[in-house]
PDB file of C-alpha atoms in Angstrom:
ATOM      1  CA  MET A   1      57.507 -54.217  12.939  1.00 54.00           C
ATOM      2  CA  SER A   2      60.938 -52.813  12.999  1.00 72.00           C
ATOM      3  CA  LYS A   3      61.248 -49.956  15.594  1.00 77.00           C
ATOM      4  CA  THR A   4      61.712 -47.466  12.723  1.00 81.00           C
ATOM      5  CA  ARG A   5      58.432 -48.648  10.906  1.00 80.00           C
ATOM      6  CA  GLN A   6      56.721 -48.838  14.182  1.00 78.00           C
ATOM      7  CA  LYS A   7      57.460 -44.935  14.801  1.00 81.00           C
ATOM      8  CA  LEU A   8      56.443 -44.131  11.280  1.00 83.00           C
ATOM      9  CA  TYR A   9      53.228 -45.877  11.597  1.00 81.00           C
ATOM     10  CA  GLU A  10      52.440 -44.184  14.849  1.00 78.00           C
ATOM     11  CA  ILE A  11      53.094 -40.910  13.245  1.00 80.00           C
ATOM     12  CA  ILE A  12      51.190 -41.373  10.052  1.00 81.00           C
ATOM     13  CA  PHE A  13      48.186 -43.456  11.292  1.00 77.00           C
ATOM     14  CA  GLU A  14      47.525 -42.694  14.918  1.00 72.00           C
ATOM     15  CA  ALA A  15      46.881 -39.069  16.199  1.00 66.00           C
ATOM     16  CA  ASP A  16      47.597 -39.583  20.022  1.00 68.00           C
ATOM     17  CA  THR A  17      50.919 -39.032  20.078  1.00 72.00           C
ATOM     18  CA  PRO A  18      52.522 -35.333  20.162  1.00 79.00           C
ATOM     19  CA  THR A  19      54.090 -36.316  16.657  1.00 82.00           C
ATOM     20  CA  GLY A  20      51.176 -38.079  15.295  1.00 77.00           C
ATOM     21  CA  LYS A  21      49.328 -34.688  16.134  1.00 78.00           C
ATOM     22  CA  LEU A  22      51.989 -32.765  14.563  1.00 84.00           C
ATOM     23  CA  PHE A  23      52.133 -34.696  11.268  1.00 84.00           C
ATOM     24  CA  ASP A  24      48.271 -34.459  11.120  1.00 80.00           C
ATOM     25  CA  VAL A  25      48.484 -30.335  11.770  1.00 81.00           C
ATOM     26  CA  ILE A  26      51.085 -30.223   9.177  1.00 85.00           C
ATOM     27  CA  LEU A  27      49.007 -32.462   6.491  1.00 83.00           C
ATOM     28  CA  LEU A  28      45.927 -30.063   7.268  1.00 80.00           C
ATOM     29  CA  PHE A  29      47.913 -27.105   6.103  1.00 84.00           C
ATOM     30  CA  VAL A  30      49.160 -28.559   3.177  1.00 85.00           C
ATOM     31  CA  ILE A  31      45.826 -29.960   1.955  1.00 82.00           C
ATOM     32  CA  LEU A  32      44.263 -26.618   2.284  1.00 82.00           C
ATOM     33  CA  LEU A  33      47.303 -25.033   0.761  1.00 86.00           C
ATOM     34  CA  SER A  34      46.895 -27.662  -2.158  1.00 83.00           C
ATOM     35  CA  VAL A  35      42.905 -27.023  -2.762  1.00 81.00           C
ATOM     36  CA  ALA A  36      43.760 -23.099  -2.576  1.00 84.00           C
ATOM     37  CA  LEU A  37      46.186 -23.384  -5.238  1.00 84.00           C
ATOM     38  CA  VAL A  38      43.630 -25.471  -7.519  1.00 79.00           C
ATOM     39  CA  MET A  39      41.256 -22.674  -6.922  1.00 82.00           C
ATOM     40  CA  LEU A  40      43.732 -19.788  -7.791  1.00 86.00           C
ATOM     41  CA  GLU A  41      44.890 -21.644 -11.117  1.00 82.00           C
ATOM     42  CA  SER A  42      41.337 -21.258 -12.186  1.00 81.00           C
ATOM     43  CA  VAL A  43      41.621 -17.945 -12.201  1.00 86.00           C
ATOM     44  CA  PRO A  44      42.813 -16.547 -15.583  1.00 87.00           C
ATOM     45  CA  PHE A  45      44.575 -13.712 -14.645  1.00 90.00           C
ATOM     46  CA  ILE A  46      46.396 -15.366 -11.747  1.00 89.00           C
ATOM     47  CA  ARG A  47      46.997 -18.442 -13.946  1.00 85.00           C
ATOM     48  CA  GLN A  48      48.612 -16.163 -16.219  1.00 88.00           C
ATOM     49  CA  ASP A  49      50.894 -14.043 -14.146  1.00 89.00           C
ATOM     50  CA  TYR A  50      51.753 -16.585 -11.782  1.00 90.00           C
ATOM     51  CA  ARG A  51      51.909 -19.961 -13.646  1.00 87.00           C
ATOM     52  CA  THR A  52      55.600 -20.625 -12.742  1.00 89.00           C
ATOM     53  CA  HIS A  53      55.165 -19.940  -8.746  1.00 91.00           C
ATOM     54  CA  LEU A  54      51.979 -22.282  -9.271  1.00 88.00           C
ATOM     55  CA  HIS A  55      53.752 -25.021 -11.080  1.00 87.00           C
ATOM     56  CA  ILE A  56      56.648 -24.918  -8.279  1.00 91.00           C
ATOM     57  CA  LEU A  57      54.396 -25.055  -5.426  1.00 90.00           C
ATOM     58  CA  GLU A  58      52.050 -27.697  -7.107  1.00 85.00           C
ATOM     59  CA  TRP A  59      54.937 -30.107  -7.398  1.00 89.00           C
ATOM     60  CA  ILE A  60      56.385 -29.279  -3.869  1.00 92.00           C
ATOM     61  CA  ILE A  61      52.939 -30.346  -2.585  1.00 88.00           C
ATOM     62  CA  THR A  62      52.532 -33.239  -4.853  1.00 87.00           C
ATOM     63  CA  GLY A  63      56.030 -34.698  -3.670  1.00 91.00           C
ATOM     64  CA  ILE A  64      54.912 -34.354   0.015  1.00 90.00           C
ATOM     65  CA  PHE A  65      51.542 -36.188  -0.810  1.00 87.00           C
ATOM     66  CA  THR A  66      53.461 -38.906  -3.099  1.00 90.00           C
ATOM     67  CA  VAL A  67      55.999 -39.401  -0.106  1.00 91.00           C
ATOM     68  CA  GLU A  68      52.859 -39.774   1.992  1.00 88.00           C
ATOM     69  CA  TYR A  69      51.399 -42.287  -0.276  1.00 90.00           C
ATOM     70  CA  PHE A  70      54.258 -44.591  -0.434  1.00 92.00           C
ATOM     71  CA  LEU A  71      55.285 -44.465   3.108  1.00 90.00           C
ATOM     72  CA  ARG A  72      51.609 -45.506   4.111  1.00 88.00           C
ATOM     73  CA  ILE A  73      51.867 -48.440   1.772  1.00 90.00           C
ATOM     74  CA  LEU A  74      55.019 -49.272   3.063  1.00 88.00           C
ATOM     75  CA  ILE A  75      54.714 -49.583   6.730  1.00 86.00           C
ATOM     76  CA  VAL A  76      51.076 -51.354   6.479  1.00 83.00           C
ATOM     77  CA  ARG A  77      51.099 -55.011   6.943  1.00 79.00           C
ATOM     78  CA  LYS A  78      48.666 -55.203   4.295  1.00 82.00           C
ATOM     79  CA  PRO A  79      49.352 -52.742   1.558  1.00 86.00           C
ATOM     80  CA  PHE A  80      46.813 -53.903  -1.030  1.00 89.00           C
ATOM     81  CA  GLN A  81      43.786 -53.313   1.476  1.00 86.00           C
ATOM     82  CA  TYR A  82      45.137 -49.770   1.914  1.00 85.00           C
ATOM     83  CA  ILE A  83      45.580 -49.347  -1.652  1.00 89.00           C
ATOM     84  CA  PHE A  84      41.759 -50.383  -2.409  1.00 90.00           C
ATOM     85  CA  SER A  85      40.456 -48.442   0.742  1.00 85.00           C
ATOM     86  CA  PHE A  86      38.529 -45.338   0.377  1.00 79.00           C
ATOM     87  CA  TYR A  87      41.332 -43.364   1.660  1.00 79.00           C
ATOM     88  CA  GLY A  88      43.749 -45.047  -0.501  1.00 84.00           C
ATOM     89  CA  ILE A  89      42.267 -44.194  -3.506  1.00 85.00           C
ATOM     90  CA  ILE A  90      41.472 -40.848  -2.443  1.00 82.00           C
ATOM     91  CA  ASP A  91      45.509 -40.353  -1.932  1.00 83.00           C
ATOM     92  CA  PHE A  92      45.965 -41.873  -5.131  1.00 86.00           C
ATOM     93  CA  LEU A  93      43.716 -39.275  -7.087  1.00 81.00           C
ATOM     94  CA  SER A  94      45.372 -36.632  -5.137  1.00 78.00           C
ATOM     95  CA  VAL A  95      48.847 -36.863  -6.856  1.00 83.00           C
ATOM     96  CA  ILE A  96      48.148 -38.926 -10.291  1.00 83.00           C
ATOM     97  CA  PRO A  97      46.813 -35.930 -12.202  1.00 79.00           C
ATOM     98  CA  THR A  98      50.100 -34.106 -11.783  1.00 80.00           C
ATOM     99  CA  TYR A  99      52.201 -36.971 -12.995  1.00 83.00           C
ATOM    100  CA  ILE A 100      49.981 -37.948 -16.034  1.00 80.00           C
ATOM    101  CA  GLY A 101      50.575 -34.255 -17.147  1.00 74.00           C
ATOM    102  CA  LEU A 102      54.101 -35.120 -17.869  1.00 77.00           C
ATOM    103  CA  PHE A 103      53.018 -37.744 -20.172  1.00 75.00           C
ATOM    104  CA  LEU A 104      49.933 -36.619 -21.948  1.00 68.00           C
ATOM    105  CA  VAL A 105      51.556 -33.758 -24.049  1.00 60.00           C
ATOM    106  CA  GLY A 106      50.141 -32.080 -27.576  1.00 51.00           C
ATOM    107  CA  SER A 107      47.057 -29.769 -28.558  1.00 42.00           C
ATOM    108  CA  HIS A 108      44.890 -32.389 -28.538  1.00 43.00           C
ATOM    109  CA  SER A 109      45.196 -33.808 -24.949  1.00 45.00           C
ATOM    110  CA  LEU A 110      45.437 -30.458 -23.371  1.00 45.00           C
ATOM    111  CA  VAL A 111      41.695 -30.442 -22.078  1.00 47.00           C
ATOM    112  CA  VAL A 112      41.979 -33.978 -20.943  1.00 49.00           C
ATOM    113  CA  ILE A 113      44.935 -32.846 -18.793  1.00 48.00           C
ATOM    114  CA  ARG A 114      42.740 -29.972 -17.507  1.00 48.00           C
ATOM    115  CA  ILE A 115      40.150 -32.199 -16.621  1.00 53.00           C
ATOM    116  CA  LEU A 116      42.244 -34.656 -14.942  1.00 54.00           C
ATOM    117  CA  ARG A 117      44.094 -31.594 -13.069  1.00 51.00           C
ATOM    118  CA  MET A 118      40.854 -30.954 -11.532  1.00 57.00           C
ATOM    119  CA  LEU A 119      40.950 -34.359  -9.448  1.00 61.00           C
ATOM    120  CA  ARG A 120      43.386 -32.485  -7.122  1.00 56.00           C
ATOM    121  CA  ILE A 121      40.463 -31.443  -5.637  1.00 63.00           C
ATOM    122  CA  PHE A 122      39.962 -34.773  -4.326  1.00 65.00           C
ATOM    123  CA  ARG A 123      42.628 -33.841  -1.736  1.00 61.00           C
ATOM    124  CA  ILE A 124      40.220 -31.952   0.445  1.00 66.00           C
ATOM    125  CA  LEU A 125      38.426 -35.302   1.100  1.00 67.00           C
ATOM    126  CA  LYS A 126      41.577 -36.211   3.004  1.00 67.00           C
ATOM    127  CA  LEU A 127      40.524 -33.540   5.932  1.00 67.00           C
ATOM    128  CA  SER A 128      38.283 -35.764   7.867  1.00 62.00           C
ATOM    129  CA  ARG A 129      41.361 -38.198   8.498  1.00 65.00           C
ATOM    130  CA  TYR A 130      43.101 -35.508   9.873  1.00 64.00           C
ATOM    131  CA  THR A 131      40.212 -33.753  12.370  1.00 65.00           C
ATOM    132  CA  GLN A 132      38.615 -35.288  15.259  1.00 65.00           C
ATOM    133  CA  ALA A 133      35.458 -33.633  14.352  1.00 66.00           C
ATOM    134  CA  GLY A 134      35.881 -35.252  10.809  1.00 67.00           C
ATOM    135  CA  ARG A 135      36.195 -38.563  12.298  1.00 68.00           C
ATOM    136  CA  SER A 136      32.897 -37.792  14.498  1.00 73.00           C
ATOM    137  CA  LEU A 137      31.066 -36.704  11.496  1.00 73.00           C
ATOM    138  CA  VAL A 138      32.060 -39.493   9.474  1.00 74.00           C
ATOM    139  CA  ARG A 139      31.285 -41.911  12.244  1.00 75.00           C
ATOM    140  CA  ALA A 140      27.845 -40.433  12.918  1.00 78.00           C
ATOM    141  CA  LEU A 141      26.851 -40.586   9.276  1.00 78.00           C
ATOM    142  CA  TRP A 142      27.891 -44.495   9.201  1.00 79.00           C
ATOM    143  CA  ALA A 143      25.768 -44.729  12.364  1.00 79.00           C
ATOM    144  CA  SER A 144      22.864 -43.414  10.635  1.00 81.00           C
ATOM    145  CA  ARG A 145      23.029 -45.308   7.650  1.00 83.00           C
ATOM    146  CA  GLU A 146      20.040 -47.580   7.898  1.00 84.00           C
ATOM    147  CA  LYS A 147      17.789 -44.539   9.232  1.00 84.00           C
ATOM    148  CA  ILE A 148      18.921 -42.362   6.653  1.00 85.00           C
ATOM    149  CA  SER A 149      18.361 -45.028   3.920  1.00 86.00           C
ATOM    150  CA  VAL A 150      14.875 -45.829   5.134  1.00 86.00           C
ATOM    151  CA  PHE A 151      13.984 -41.790   5.212  1.00 86.00           C
ATOM    152  CA  ILE A 152      15.197 -41.450   1.430  1.00 88.00           C
ATOM    153  CA  PHE A 153      13.410 -44.415   0.293  1.00 89.00           C
ATOM    154  CA  PHE A 154      10.270 -42.884   2.029  1.00 89.00           C
ATOM    155  CA  VAL A 155      10.742 -39.652   0.299  1.00 90.00           C
ATOM    156  CA  ILE A 156      11.584 -41.373  -3.046  1.00 91.00           C
ATOM    157  CA  VAL A 157       7.973 -43.192  -2.714  1.00 92.00           C
ATOM    158  CA  LEU A 158       6.333 -39.611  -1.687  1.00 92.00           C
ATOM    159  CA  VAL A 159       7.626 -37.643  -4.433  1.00 92.00           C
ATOM    160  CA  ILE A 160       6.479 -40.476  -7.093  1.00 93.00           C
ATOM    161  CA  VAL A 161       2.874 -40.489  -5.421  1.00 93.00           C
ATOM    162  CA  ILE A 162       2.755 -36.800  -5.356  1.00 93.00           C
ATOM    163  CA  GLY A 163       4.272 -36.463  -9.074  1.00 92.00           C
ATOM    164  CA  THR A 164       1.598 -38.797 -10.085  1.00 93.00           C
ATOM    165  CA  VAL A 165      -1.318 -37.338  -8.361  1.00 93.00           C
ATOM    166  CA  MET A 166      -0.068 -33.657  -9.931  1.00 93.00           C
ATOM    167  CA  TYR A 167      -0.179 -35.256 -13.172  1.00 92.00           C
ATOM    168  CA  LEU A 168      -3.736 -36.706 -12.616  1.00 91.00           C
ATOM    169  CA  ILE A 169      -5.129 -33.280 -11.271  1.00 93.00           C
ATOM    170  CA  GLU A 170      -3.020 -30.836 -13.589  1.00 92.00           C
ATOM    171  CA  GLY A 171      -2.628 -32.541 -16.759  1.00 88.00           C
ATOM    172  CA  GLU A 172      -0.594 -31.804 -19.976  1.00 87.00           C
ATOM    173  CA  ALA A 173      -2.342 -28.482 -20.474  1.00 88.00           C
ATOM    174  CA  ASN A 174      -0.758 -27.044 -17.066  1.00 89.00           C
ATOM    175  CA  GLY A 175       2.842 -28.158 -18.083  1.00 88.00           C
ATOM    176  CA  PHE A 176       2.763 -31.541 -16.296  1.00 91.00           C
ATOM    177  CA  THR A 177       3.139 -33.244 -19.275  1.00 90.00           C
ATOM    178  CA  SER A 178       4.100 -36.716 -17.900  1.00 91.00           C
ATOM    179  CA  ILE A 179       4.485 -38.503 -14.473  1.00 92.00           C
ATOM    180  CA  PRO A 180       8.264 -37.708 -14.310  1.00 92.00           C
ATOM    181  CA  ARG A 181       7.673 -34.211 -15.025  1.00 92.00           C
ATOM    182  CA  GLY A 182       5.329 -34.388 -11.954  1.00 92.00           C
ATOM    183  CA  ILE A 183       7.928 -36.068 -10.074  1.00 94.00           C
ATOM    184  CA  TYR A 184      10.419 -33.806 -10.807  1.00 94.00           C
ATOM    185  CA  TRP A 185       7.932 -30.567  -9.682  1.00 93.00           C
ATOM    186  CA  ALA A 186       7.180 -32.529  -6.281  1.00 93.00           C
ATOM    187  CA  ILE A 187      11.174 -32.773  -5.898  1.00 93.00           C
ATOM    188  CA  VAL A 188      11.470 -29.089  -6.468  1.00 92.00           C
ATOM    189  CA  THR A 189       8.865 -28.283  -4.406  1.00 91.00           C
ATOM    190  CA  LEU A 190       9.611 -30.654  -1.518  1.00 89.00           C
ATOM    191  CA  THR A 191      13.059 -29.717  -1.224  1.00 86.00           C
ATOM    192  CA  THR A 192      11.856 -25.890  -0.964  1.00 82.00           C
ATOM    193  CA  VAL A 193      14.031 -24.704  -3.967  1.00 86.00           C
ATOM    194  CA  GLY A 194      10.806 -23.795  -6.184  1.00 81.00           C
ATOM    195  CA  TYR A 195      12.500 -23.056  -9.892  1.00 85.00           C
ATOM    196  CA  GLY A 196       8.926 -21.676 -10.841  1.00 82.00           C
ATOM    197  CA  ASP A 197       9.312 -23.413 -14.413  1.00 86.00           C
ATOM    198  CA  ILE A 198       6.474 -25.402 -13.577  1.00 88.00           C
ATOM    199  CA  SER A 199       3.521 -24.643 -11.251  1.00 89.00           C
ATOM    200  CA  PRO A 200       0.201 -25.724 -10.802  1.00 92.00           C
ATOM    201  CA  GLN A 201      -2.825 -23.411 -12.295  1.00 91.00           C
ATOM    202  CA  THR A 202      -6.050 -25.450 -10.751  1.00 92.00           C
ATOM    203  CA  SER A 203      -7.464 -24.426  -7.533  1.00 92.00           C
ATOM    204  CA  LEU A 204      -7.131 -28.437  -6.322  1.00 93.00           C
ATOM    205  CA  GLY A 205      -3.229 -28.435  -7.793  1.00 91.00           C
ATOM    206  CA  GLN A 206      -2.164 -25.365  -5.847  1.00 93.00           C
ATOM    207  CA  PHE A 207      -3.832 -26.511  -2.626  1.00 93.00           C
ATOM    208  CA  MET A 208      -1.782 -29.850  -3.166  1.00 92.00           C
ATOM    209  CA  ALA A 209       1.201 -27.722  -3.554  1.00 91.00           C
ATOM    210  CA  SER A 210       0.555 -25.579  -0.068  1.00 92.00           C
ATOM    211  CA  ILE A 211       0.772 -29.114   1.548  1.00 92.00           C
ATOM    212  CA  VAL A 212       3.839 -30.257  -0.087  1.00 91.00           C
ATOM    213  CA  MET A 213       5.551 -26.932   0.550  1.00 91.00           C
ATOM    214  CA  ILE A 214       4.575 -27.485   4.510  1.00 90.00           C
ATOM    215  CA  MET A 215       5.969 -30.961   4.208  1.00 88.00           C
ATOM    216  CA  GLY A 216       8.839 -29.741   2.736  1.00 87.00           C
ATOM    217  CA  TYR A 217      10.089 -28.101   6.134  1.00 84.00           C
ATOM    218  CA  ALA A 218       9.311 -30.847   8.205  1.00 81.00           C
ATOM    219  CA  ILE A 219      11.131 -33.525   5.985  1.00 82.00           C
ATOM    220  CA  ILE A 220      14.488 -31.293   5.606  1.00 78.00           C
ATOM    221  CA  ALA A 221      14.491 -31.541   9.842  1.00 77.00           C
ATOM    222  CA  VAL A 222      14.327 -34.970   9.947  1.00 79.00           C
ATOM    223  CA  PRO A 223      17.953 -36.052   8.663  1.00 78.00           C
ATOM    224  CA  THR A 224      19.513 -33.236  10.682  1.00 76.00           C
ATOM    225  CA  GLY A 225      17.802 -34.713  13.816  1.00 79.00           C
ATOM    226  CA  ILE A 226      19.463 -38.212  13.186  1.00 77.00           C
ATOM    227  CA  VAL A 227      22.878 -37.177  12.347  1.00 74.00           C
ATOM    228  CA  THR A 228      22.717 -34.660  15.553  1.00 76.00           C
ATOM    229  CA  ALA A 229      21.233 -37.707  17.604  1.00 75.00           C
ATOM    230  CA  GLU A 230      24.526 -39.937  16.516  1.00 73.00           C
ATOM    231  CA  ILE A 231      26.621 -37.206  16.997  1.00 68.00           C
ATOM    232  CA  ILE A 232      25.837 -36.319  20.675  1.00 71.00           C
ATOM    233  CA  ASN A 233      25.403 -39.939  21.449  1.00 68.00           C
ATOM    234  CA  PRO A 234      27.929 -40.594  24.521  1.00 52.00           C
ATOM    235  CA  SER A 235      28.290 -44.310  23.684  1.00 50.00           C
ATOM    236  CA  ARG A 236      30.592 -43.040  20.572  1.00 50.00           C
ATOM    237  CA  ARG A 237      34.223 -43.790  20.705  1.00 53.00           C
ATOM    238  CA  ASP A 238      37.124 -41.213  20.747  1.00 53.00           C
ATOM    239  CA  ASN A 239      39.785 -43.782  20.179  1.00 58.00           C
ATOM    240  CA  THR A 240      41.974 -42.831  16.908  1.00 61.00           C
ATOM    241  CA  GLN A 241      44.347 -45.828  17.534  1.00 69.00           C
ATOM    242  CA  VAL A 242      44.435 -47.782  14.218  1.00 70.00           C
ATOM    243  CA  CYS A 243      45.181 -51.796  14.481  1.00 73.00           C
ATOM    244  CA  PRO A 244      49.080 -52.445  12.486  1.00 68.00           C
ATOM    245  CA  GLN A 245      47.562 -55.767  11.717  1.00 68.00           C
ATOM    246  CA  CYS A 246      44.340 -55.241   9.647  1.00 71.00           C
ATOM    247  CA  LEU A 247      43.618 -51.133   9.868  1.00 67.00           C
ATOM    248  CA  TRP A 248      40.443 -51.506  11.836  1.00 66.00           C
ATOM    249  CA  HIS A 249      40.030 -48.163  13.820  1.00 65.00           C
ATOM    250  CA  HIS A 250      36.533 -48.728  15.571  1.00 65.00           C
ATOM    251  CA  HIS A 251      38.291 -49.610  18.926  1.00 67.00           C
ATOM    252  CA  ASP A 252      36.936 -48.756  22.450  1.00 68.00           C
ATOM    253  CA  ASP A 253      38.493 -46.348  24.642  1.00 64.00           C
ATOM    254  CA  ASP A 254      40.429 -48.716  26.793  1.00 68.00           C
ATOM    255  CA  ALA A 255      41.083 -51.241  24.163  1.00 74.00           C
ATOM    256  CA  VAL A 256      44.566 -53.209  24.020  1.00 75.00           C
ATOM    257  CA  TYR A 257      43.800 -55.885  21.523  1.00 80.00           C
ATOM    258  CA  CYS A 258      42.329 -55.218  18.100  1.00 80.00           C
ATOM    259  CA  LYS A 259      38.451 -56.623  18.269  1.00 74.00           C
ATOM    260  CA  LYS A 260      38.701 -57.592  14.642  1.00 76.00           C
ATOM    261  CA  CYS A 261      41.830 -59.754  14.307  1.00 80.00           C
ATOM    262  CA  GLY A 262      43.309 -59.890  17.866  1.00 78.00           C
ATOM    263  CA  ALA A 263      46.484 -58.073  17.060  1.00 77.00           C
ATOM    264  CA  LYS A 264      47.985 -55.954  19.983  1.00 77.00           C
ATOM    265  CA  ILE A 265      47.176 -52.243  19.426  1.00 74.00           C
ATOM    266  CA  ASN A 266      49.366 -49.254  20.833  1.00 65.00           C
ATOM    267  CA  PRO A 267      47.536 -47.547  23.860  1.00 57.00           C
ATOM    268  CA  PRO A 268      46.619 -43.983  23.673  1.00 52.00           C
ATOM    269  CA  ALA A 269      49.316 -41.712  24.931  1.00 51.00           C
TER     270      ALA A 269
END
């Protein structure tokens, strides 16, 4: 990389330098401001009275994110890898609706424009990139993916069994007209939502419902405990360095070279 490109890379992709931290703070502010503007624009009287001001601020914010998006493409060694990555897609969705509005004009397309402009809310997904807490949460969720997947599979099997049993106990006369209807009741009851649109009428069904309700409180605690254990796991890395070659970012704190491609990474400041 040239010195200018290397400096931009450190500012935009890394968070261990003073300029990188300043860049993150500015982006955080702009993201929160943009999400607030999207919300305010949905309020009829604000949209009517401050339409011009909202549009000016929106174009300023869109310009900032557009510059950031193209800078990221220009300074990485593998731009297509960034473009089609999760954050690359989010960055694209956060700016494109405003530009689409310039070309889709006419009364019939106004509804489409409104829907597309709501995609600007995707900017809030950029928050985790600029906060250490967000990175820790994403890291914990990813590390817990296998346990959570097994837990979700277990819950799916459980609600299928409970829904089928309730269908056999209550029957169509009490509102359980099918097994899918019974599964719907099991999901609503197990998650402690309890809409009340369908409920067991027999004594055996009510006893079964009581057991499901109690199980719901225990099941809710399981994913929370899994993710919490990963968050407090001392083996997790705090290194925020990004490899300039392959964009890999799961490095050890004392790493000098990328363990994925072997390229040299910048040491934390």
